[in-house]
């Protein structure tokens, strides 16, 4: 049977991002659970803050065209997002806004149509970014992505990885496995 393909990305471009570390850990869990995981860094897909005038003048940035293509080629997503004042980050919002735009005779929402996702958050705080979870679920749902039940939060994230980047919060790792296996079953 063909392996299910999962695209994994975090809503932070920060070099030392704990959400990027969680995305990498989630990719490993997805691979161990039998999926093919591609972990990307949104820093490699830069785009100006969305402005319709810019799209009308210059079209969709090449970086976003590449990202949309990648998204379309995968069956599902794992989206890991920091909580900024309870919300998703400007980076994730901007990237998803650009990715929702179509051009020429392209099918609408080609990057999102029929996709399933698992959602996660990491924070240095005690609540693990839990307040972003419903916002992230809604954002993806509005784009046509079905988010599987459950979610992962990683509190005290600065202490949650060892020097090799391994997730050493056993409860979060076990929860991530459950949610990722659930995602894979739906693909
Ligand atoms: C503008 C801003 C707002 C933030 N708001 C929250 C918040 O609401 N809850 C929280 O737990 N952490 C909040 N933080 C702290 C982030 O969780 C922390 O900077 C985290 O390391 C960001 O994720 P990253 O390491 O993946 O970049 C905020 C940080 C910034 C810059």
PDB file of C-alpha atoms and ligand atoms in Angstrom:
ATOM      1  CA  UNK A   1       0.000   0.000   0.000  1.00  0.00           C
ATOM      2  CA  UNK A   2       1.194   3.512  -0.832  1.00  0.00           C
ATOM      3  CA  UNK A   3       2.576   5.399   2.191  1.00  0.00           C
ATOM      4  CA  UNK A   4       0.488   8.349   3.283  1.00  0.00           C
ATOM      5  CA  UNK A   5       2.288  11.636   2.791  1.00  0.00           C
ATOM      6  CA  UNK A   6       2.200  14.226   5.553  1.00  0.00           C
ATOM      7  CA  UNK A   7       3.561  17.756   5.274  1.00  0.00           C
ATOM      8  CA  UNK A   8       4.721  19.102   8.632  1.00  0.00           C
ATOM      9  CA  UNK A   9       5.297  22.791   9.340  1.00  0.00           C
ATOM     10  CA  UNK A  10       5.431  25.257  12.207  1.00  0.00           C
ATOM     11  CA  UNK A  11       4.122  28.802  12.405  1.00  0.00           C
ATOM     12  CA  UNK A  12       7.486  30.159  13.507  1.00  0.00           C
ATOM     13  CA  UNK A  13      10.546  30.980  11.424  1.00  0.00           C
ATOM     14  CA  UNK A  14      12.756  31.577  14.467  1.00  0.00           C
ATOM     15  CA  UNK A  15      16.026  29.623  14.284  1.00  0.00           C
ATOM     16  CA  UNK A  16      15.626  28.301  17.848  1.00  0.00           C
ATOM     17  CA  UNK A  17      11.850  27.833  17.597  1.00  0.00           C
ATOM     18  CA  UNK A  18      10.444  25.272  20.022  1.00  0.00           C
ATOM     19  CA  UNK A  19       7.505  24.803  17.656  1.00  0.00           C
ATOM     20  CA  UNK A  20       9.920  23.874  14.865  1.00  0.00           C
ATOM     21  CA  UNK A  21      11.517  21.374  17.266  1.00  0.00           C
ATOM     22  CA  UNK A  22       8.097  19.911  17.982  1.00  0.00           C
ATOM     23  CA  UNK A  23       7.403  19.756  14.226  1.00  0.00           C
ATOM     24  CA  UNK A  24      10.614  17.768  13.721  1.00  0.00           C
ATOM     25  CA  UNK A  25       9.710  15.438  16.601  1.00  0.00           C
ATOM     26  CA  UNK A  26       6.203  15.002  15.126  1.00  0.00           C
ATOM     27  CA  UNK A  27       7.728  14.131  11.735  1.00  0.00           C
ATOM     28  CA  UNK A  28       9.774  11.366  13.337  1.00  0.00           C
ATOM     29  CA  UNK A  29       6.699   9.999  15.108  1.00  0.00           C
ATOM     30  CA  UNK A  30       4.747  10.096  11.812  1.00  0.00           C
ATOM     31  CA  UNK A  31       7.540   8.164  10.061  1.00  0.00           C
ATOM     32  CA  UNK A  32       7.661   5.604  12.898  1.00  0.00           C
ATOM     33  CA  UNK A  33       3.890   5.251  12.543  1.00  0.00           C
ATOM     34  CA  UNK A  34       4.203   4.298   8.874  1.00  0.00           C
ATOM     35  CA  UNK A  35       3.684   7.609   7.063  1.00  0.00           C
ATOM     36  CA  UNK A  36       6.062   9.521   4.826  1.00  0.00           C
ATOM     37  CA  UNK A  37       6.689  12.880   6.521  1.00  0.00           C
ATOM     38  CA  UNK A  38       8.163  15.995   4.931  1.00  0.00           C
ATOM     39  CA  UNK A  39       9.105  18.633   7.483  1.00  0.00           C
ATOM     40  CA  UNK A  40       9.506  22.113   6.015  1.00  0.00           C
ATOM     41  CA  UNK A  41      10.588  25.429   7.501  1.00  0.00           C
ATOM     42  CA  UNK A  42       8.343  28.372   6.577  1.00  0.00           C
ATOM     43  CA  UNK A  43      11.494  30.523   6.628  1.00  0.00           C
ATOM     44  CA  UNK A  44      12.198  28.894   3.251  1.00  0.00           C
ATOM     45  CA  UNK A  45       8.853  30.168   1.880  1.00  0.00           C
ATOM     46  CA  UNK A  46       8.967  33.917   2.532  1.00  0.00           C
ATOM     47  CA  UNK A  47       6.223  36.267   1.381  1.00  0.00           C
ATOM     48  CA  UNK A  48       5.324  39.910   2.005  1.00  0.00           C
ATOM     49  CA  UNK A  49       2.294  40.577   4.148  1.00  0.00           C
ATOM     50  CA  UNK A  50      -0.633  39.769   1.869  1.00  0.00           C
ATOM     51  CA  UNK A  51      -1.933  42.723  -0.105  1.00  0.00           C
ATOM     52  CA  UNK A  52      -4.368  42.274  -2.995  1.00  0.00           C
ATOM     53  CA  UNK A  53      -2.665  45.063  -4.944  1.00  0.00           C
ATOM     54  CA  UNK A  54       0.628  43.176  -4.772  1.00  0.00           C
ATOM     55  CA  UNK A  55      -1.037  39.998  -6.003  1.00  0.00           C
ATOM     56  CA  UNK A  56      -2.714  41.925  -8.838  1.00  0.00           C
ATOM     57  CA  UNK A  57       0.592  43.532  -9.872  1.00  0.00           C
ATOM     58  CA  UNK A  58       3.098  40.732  -9.332  1.00  0.00           C
ATOM     59  CA  UNK A  59       1.058  37.575  -8.895  1.00  0.00           C
ATOM     60  CA  UNK A  60       1.639  34.950  -6.229  1.00  0.00           C
ATOM     61  CA  UNK A  61       5.274  34.793  -5.021  1.00  0.00           C
ATOM     62  CA  UNK A  62       7.280  31.846  -6.355  1.00  0.00           C
ATOM     63  CA  UNK A  63       7.903  30.703  -2.762  1.00  0.00           C
ATOM     64  CA  UNK A  64       4.147  30.386  -2.208  1.00  0.00           C
ATOM     65  CA  UNK A  65       3.632  28.661  -5.570  1.00  0.00           C
ATOM     66  CA  UNK A  66       6.182  26.058  -4.446  1.00  0.00           C
ATOM     67  CA  UNK A  67       4.508  25.725  -1.058  1.00  0.00           C
ATOM     68  CA  UNK A  68       1.057  25.259  -2.630  1.00  0.00           C
ATOM     69  CA  UNK A  69       2.475  22.586  -4.914  1.00  0.00           C
ATOM     70  CA  UNK A  70       4.002  20.782  -1.924  1.00  0.00           C
ATOM     71  CA  UNK A  71       0.758  21.020   0.035  1.00  0.00           C
ATOM     72  CA  UNK A  72      -1.236  19.693  -2.916  1.00  0.00           C
ATOM     73  CA  UNK A  73       1.148  16.716  -3.219  1.00  0.00           C
ATOM     74  CA  UNK A  74       0.609  15.649   0.406  1.00  0.00           C
ATOM     75  CA  UNK A  75      -2.395  13.842   1.873  1.00  0.00           C
ATOM     76  CA  UNK A  76      -2.394  15.640   5.204  1.00  0.00           C
ATOM     77  CA  UNK A  77      -0.660  18.157   7.401  1.00  0.00           C
ATOM     78  CA  UNK A  78       0.709  18.427  10.896  1.00  0.00           C
ATOM     79  CA  UNK A  79       0.564  22.101  11.831  1.00  0.00           C
ATOM     80  CA  UNK A  80       2.433  23.261  14.924  1.00  0.00           C
ATOM     81  CA  UNK A  81       1.858  26.852  15.935  1.00  0.00           C
ATOM     82  CA  UNK A  82       3.069  29.152  18.678  1.00  0.00           C
ATOM     83  CA  UNK A  83       0.431  31.087  20.555  1.00  0.00           C
ATOM     84  CA  UNK A  84       0.799  34.847  20.101  1.00  0.00           C
ATOM     85  CA  UNK A  85      -1.592  36.606  22.489  1.00  0.00           C
ATOM     86  CA  UNK A  86      -3.890  33.614  22.184  1.00  0.00           C
ATOM     87  CA  UNK A  87      -3.852  33.624  18.387  1.00  0.00           C
ATOM     88  CA  UNK A  88      -2.010  31.989  15.516  1.00  0.00           C
ATOM     89  CA  UNK A  89       1.134  33.817  14.460  1.00  0.00           C
ATOM     90  CA  UNK A  90       1.228  36.487  11.748  1.00  0.00           C
ATOM     91  CA  UNK A  91       3.602  34.204   9.829  1.00  0.00           C
ATOM     92  CA  UNK A  92       1.154  31.303   9.716  1.00  0.00           C
ATOM     93  CA  UNK A  93      -1.823  33.560   8.986  1.00  0.00           C
ATOM     94  CA  UNK A  94       0.047  35.293   6.154  1.00  0.00           C
ATOM     95  CA  UNK A  95       1.340  32.056   4.663  1.00  0.00           C
ATOM     96  CA  UNK A  96      -2.114  30.456   4.706  1.00  0.00           C
ATOM     97  CA  UNK A  97      -3.675  33.620   3.250  1.00  0.00           C
ATOM     98  CA  UNK A  98      -1.282  33.568   0.296  1.00  0.00           C
ATOM     99  CA  UNK A  99      -1.694  29.793  -0.126  1.00  0.00           C
ATOM    100  CA  UNK A 100      -5.482  30.214  -0.322  1.00  0.00           C
ATOM    101  CA  UNK A 101      -5.180  32.413  -3.428  1.00  0.00           C
ATOM    102  CA  UNK A 102      -5.477  30.821  -6.841  1.00  0.00           C
ATOM    103  CA  UNK A 103      -4.284  32.084 -10.184  1.00  0.00           C
ATOM    104  CA  UNK A 104      -5.101  31.498 -13.837  1.00  0.00           C
ATOM    105  CA  UNK A 105      -7.379  28.464 -14.266  1.00  0.00           C
ATOM    106  CA  UNK A 106      -6.080  26.673 -11.184  1.00  0.00           C
ATOM    107  CA  UNK A 107      -8.672  24.849  -9.073  1.00  0.00           C
ATOM    108  CA  UNK A 108      -9.648  26.932  -6.017  1.00  0.00           C
ATOM    109  CA  UNK A 109      -8.071  25.963  -2.709  1.00  0.00           C
ATOM    110  CA  UNK A 110      -5.820  23.460  -4.426  1.00  0.00           C
ATOM    111  CA  UNK A 111      -3.476  23.438  -1.407  1.00  0.00           C
ATOM    112  CA  UNK A 112      -6.238  22.611   1.067  1.00  0.00           C
ATOM    113  CA  UNK A 113      -9.050  20.731  -0.663  1.00  0.00           C
ATOM    114  CA  UNK A 114      -9.657  17.308   0.860  1.00  0.00           C
ATOM    115  CA  UNK A 115      -6.759  17.592   3.319  1.00  0.00           C
ATOM    116  CA  UNK A 116      -6.783  16.362   6.902  1.00  0.00           C
ATOM    117  CA  UNK A 117      -4.615  17.787   9.677  1.00  0.00           C
ATOM    118  CA  UNK A 118      -3.388  17.271  13.208  1.00  0.00           C
ATOM    119  CA  UNK A 119      -2.671  20.380  15.259  1.00  0.00           C
ATOM    120  CA  UNK A 120      -0.103  21.127  17.943  1.00  0.00           C
ATOM    121  CA  UNK A 121       1.347  24.005  19.935  1.00  0.00           C
ATOM    122  CA  UNK A 122       4.443  24.502  22.059  1.00  0.00           C
ATOM    123  CA  UNK A 123       5.110  27.287  24.518  1.00  0.00           C
ATOM    124  CA  UNK A 124       7.697  28.098  27.163  1.00  0.00           C
ATOM    125  CA  UNK A 125       4.705  28.728  29.444  1.00  0.00           C
ATOM    126  CA  UNK A 126       2.801  26.319  31.657  1.00  0.00           C
ATOM    127  CA  UNK A 127      -0.291  26.145  29.417  1.00  0.00           C
ATOM    128  CA  UNK A 128       1.619  24.929  26.379  1.00  0.00           C
ATOM    129  CA  UNK A 129      -0.132  27.279  23.957  1.00  0.00           C
ATOM    130  CA  UNK A 130      -3.540  25.682  24.509  1.00  0.00           C
ATOM    131  CA  UNK A 131      -5.423  28.890  23.675  1.00  0.00           C
ATOM    132  CA  UNK A 132      -4.227  28.828  20.077  1.00  0.00           C
ATOM    133  CA  UNK A 133      -5.675  25.364  19.467  1.00  0.00           C
ATOM    134  CA  UNK A 134      -9.323  26.380  18.789  1.00  0.00           C
ATOM    135  CA  UNK A 135      -8.156  29.290  16.636  1.00  0.00           C
ATOM    136  CA  UNK A 136      -5.876  27.018  14.639  1.00  0.00           C
ATOM    137  CA  UNK A 137      -8.638  24.425  14.225  1.00  0.00           C
ATOM    138  CA  UNK A 138     -11.073  27.113  12.995  1.00  0.00           C
ATOM    139  CA  UNK A 139      -8.544  28.666  10.648  1.00  0.00           C
ATOM    140  CA  UNK A 140      -7.861  25.333   8.978  1.00  0.00           C
ATOM    141  CA  UNK A 141     -11.562  24.397   8.895  1.00  0.00           C
ATOM    142  CA  UNK A 142     -12.363  27.625   7.046  1.00  0.00           C
ATOM    143  CA  UNK A 143      -9.800  26.600   4.446  1.00  0.00           C
ATOM    144  CA  UNK A 144     -11.563  23.253   3.988  1.00  0.00           C
ATOM    145  CA  UNK A 145      -9.145  21.176   6.051  1.00  0.00           C
ATOM    146  CA  UNK A 146     -10.624  18.582   8.382  1.00  0.00           C
ATOM    147  CA  UNK A 147      -8.730  18.645  11.661  1.00  0.00           C
ATOM    148  CA  UNK A 148      -8.751  15.316  13.466  1.00  0.00           C
ATOM    149  CA  UNK A 149     -10.067  15.249  17.040  1.00  0.00           C
ATOM    150  CA  UNK A 150      -7.557  15.926  19.782  1.00  0.00           C
ATOM    151  CA  UNK A 151      -4.474  18.091  19.828  1.00  0.00           C
ATOM    152  CA  UNK A 152      -1.002  18.283  21.312  1.00  0.00           C
ATOM    153  CA  UNK A 153       0.249  21.003  23.616  1.00  0.00           C
ATOM    154  CA  UNK A 154       3.790  21.173  24.900  1.00  0.00           C
ATOM    155  CA  UNK A 155       4.237  23.240  28.077  1.00  0.00           C
ATOM    156  CA  UNK A 156       7.642  24.336  29.425  1.00  0.00           C
ATOM    157  CA  UNK A 157       8.926  23.772  25.914  1.00  0.00           C
ATOM    158  CA  UNK A 158      12.393  25.224  26.533  1.00  0.00           C
ATOM    159  CA  UNK A 159      13.074  22.202  28.765  1.00  0.00           C
ATOM    160  CA  UNK A 160      11.202  19.656  26.633  1.00  0.00           C
ATOM    161  CA  UNK A 161      13.992  18.643  24.237  1.00  0.00           C
ATOM    162  CA  UNK A 162      17.433  17.189  24.881  1.00  0.00           C
ATOM    163  CA  UNK A 163      20.567  18.415  23.090  1.00  0.00           C
ATOM    164  CA  UNK A 164      19.833  16.103  20.130  1.00  0.00           C
ATOM    165  CA  UNK A 165      16.358  17.620  19.704  1.00  0.00           C
ATOM    166  CA  UNK A 166      14.588  14.543  21.056  1.00  0.00           C
ATOM    167  CA  UNK A 167      11.287  15.287  22.753  1.00  0.00           C
ATOM    168  CA  UNK A 168      11.793  14.278  26.391  1.00  0.00           C
ATOM    169  CA  UNK A 169       8.317  15.178  27.655  1.00  0.00           C
ATOM    170  CA  UNK A 170       6.929  11.629  27.656  1.00  0.00           C
ATOM    171  CA  UNK A 171       3.290  12.650  28.114  1.00  0.00           C
ATOM    172  CA  UNK A 172       3.426  15.021  25.129  1.00  0.00           C
ATOM    173  CA  UNK A 173       5.252  12.410  23.025  1.00  0.00           C
ATOM    174  CA  UNK A 174       2.599   9.778  23.844  1.00  0.00           C
ATOM    175  CA  UNK A 175      -0.188  12.222  23.046  1.00  0.00           C
ATOM    176  CA  UNK A 176       1.502  13.187  19.778  1.00  0.00           C
ATOM    177  CA  UNK A 177       1.666   9.501  18.797  1.00  0.00           C
ATOM    178  CA  UNK A 178      -2.067   9.075  19.474  1.00  0.00           C
ATOM    179  CA  UNK A 179      -3.056  12.152  17.473  1.00  0.00           C
ATOM    180  CA  UNK A 180      -0.690  11.381  14.587  1.00  0.00           C
ATOM    181  CA  UNK A 181      -1.903   7.770  14.357  1.00  0.00           C
ATOM    182  CA  UNK A 182      -5.462   9.122  14.266  1.00  0.00           C
ATOM    183  CA  UNK A 183      -4.470  11.446  11.414  1.00  0.00           C
ATOM    184  CA  UNK A 184      -2.819   8.628   9.465  1.00  0.00           C
ATOM    185  CA  UNK A 185      -5.960   6.453   9.835  1.00  0.00           C
ATOM    186  CA  UNK A 186      -8.049   9.148   8.150  1.00  0.00           C
ATOM    187  CA  UNK A 187      -5.733   9.584   5.135  1.00  0.00           C
TER     188      UNK A 187
HETATM  189  C1  LIG B   1       3.869  38.667  20.204  1.00  0.00           C
HETATM  190  C2  LIG B   1       4.009  37.493  21.127  1.00  0.00           C
HETATM  191  C3  LIG B   1       2.909  37.052  21.828  1.00  0.00           C
HETATM  192  C4  LIG B   1       3.023  35.929  22.658  1.00  0.00           C
HETATM  193  N1  LIG B   1       1.891  35.463  23.281  1.00  0.00           N
HETATM  194  C5  LIG B   1       1.953  34.310  23.969  1.00  0.00           C
HETATM  195  C6  LIG B   1       0.764  33.695  24.462  1.00  0.00           C
HETATM  196  O1  LIG B   1      -0.333  34.201  24.309  1.00  0.00           O
HETATM  197  N2  LIG B   1       0.882  32.514  25.109  1.00  0.00           N
HETATM  198  C7  LIG B   1       2.092  31.882  25.269  1.00  0.00           C
HETATM  199  O2  LIG B   1       2.122  30.807  25.853  1.00  0.00           O
HETATM  200  N3  LIG B   1       3.238  32.436  24.802  1.00  0.00           N
HETATM  201  C8  LIG B   1       3.192  33.623  24.148  1.00  0.00           C
HETATM  202  N4  LIG B   1       4.329  34.166  23.636  1.00  0.00           N
HETATM  203  C9  LIG B   1       5.621  33.516  23.882  1.00  0.00           C
HETATM  204  C10 LIG B   1       5.885  32.453  22.825  1.00  0.00           C
HETATM  205  O3  LIG B   1       5.197  31.270  23.180  1.00  0.00           O
HETATM  206  C11 LIG B   1       7.382  32.193  22.762  1.00  0.00           C
HETATM  207  O4  LIG B   1       8.050  33.344  22.268  1.00  0.00           O
HETATM  208  C12 LIG B   1       7.690  30.985  21.911  1.00  0.00           C
HETATM  209  O5  LIG B   1       9.059  30.647  22.065  1.00  0.00           O
HETATM  210  C13 LIG B   1       7.372  31.242  20.456  1.00  0.00           C
HETATM  211  O6  LIG B   1       7.448  30.053  19.728  1.00  0.00           O
HETATM  212  P1  LIG B   1       8.758  29.601  18.937  1.00  0.00           P
HETATM  213  O7  LIG B   1       9.831  29.286  19.968  1.00  0.00           O
HETATM  214  O8  LIG B   1       8.329  28.408  18.202  1.00  0.00           O
HETATM  215  O9  LIG B   1       9.192  30.735  18.037  1.00  0.00           O
HETATM  216  C14 LIG B   1       4.265  35.274  22.814  1.00  0.00           C
HETATM  217  C15 LIG B   1       5.376  35.753  22.102  1.00  0.00           C
HETATM  218  C16 LIG B   1       5.254  36.828  21.269  1.00  0.00           C
HETATM  219  C17 LIG B   1       6.456  37.299  20.475  1.00  0.00           C
END
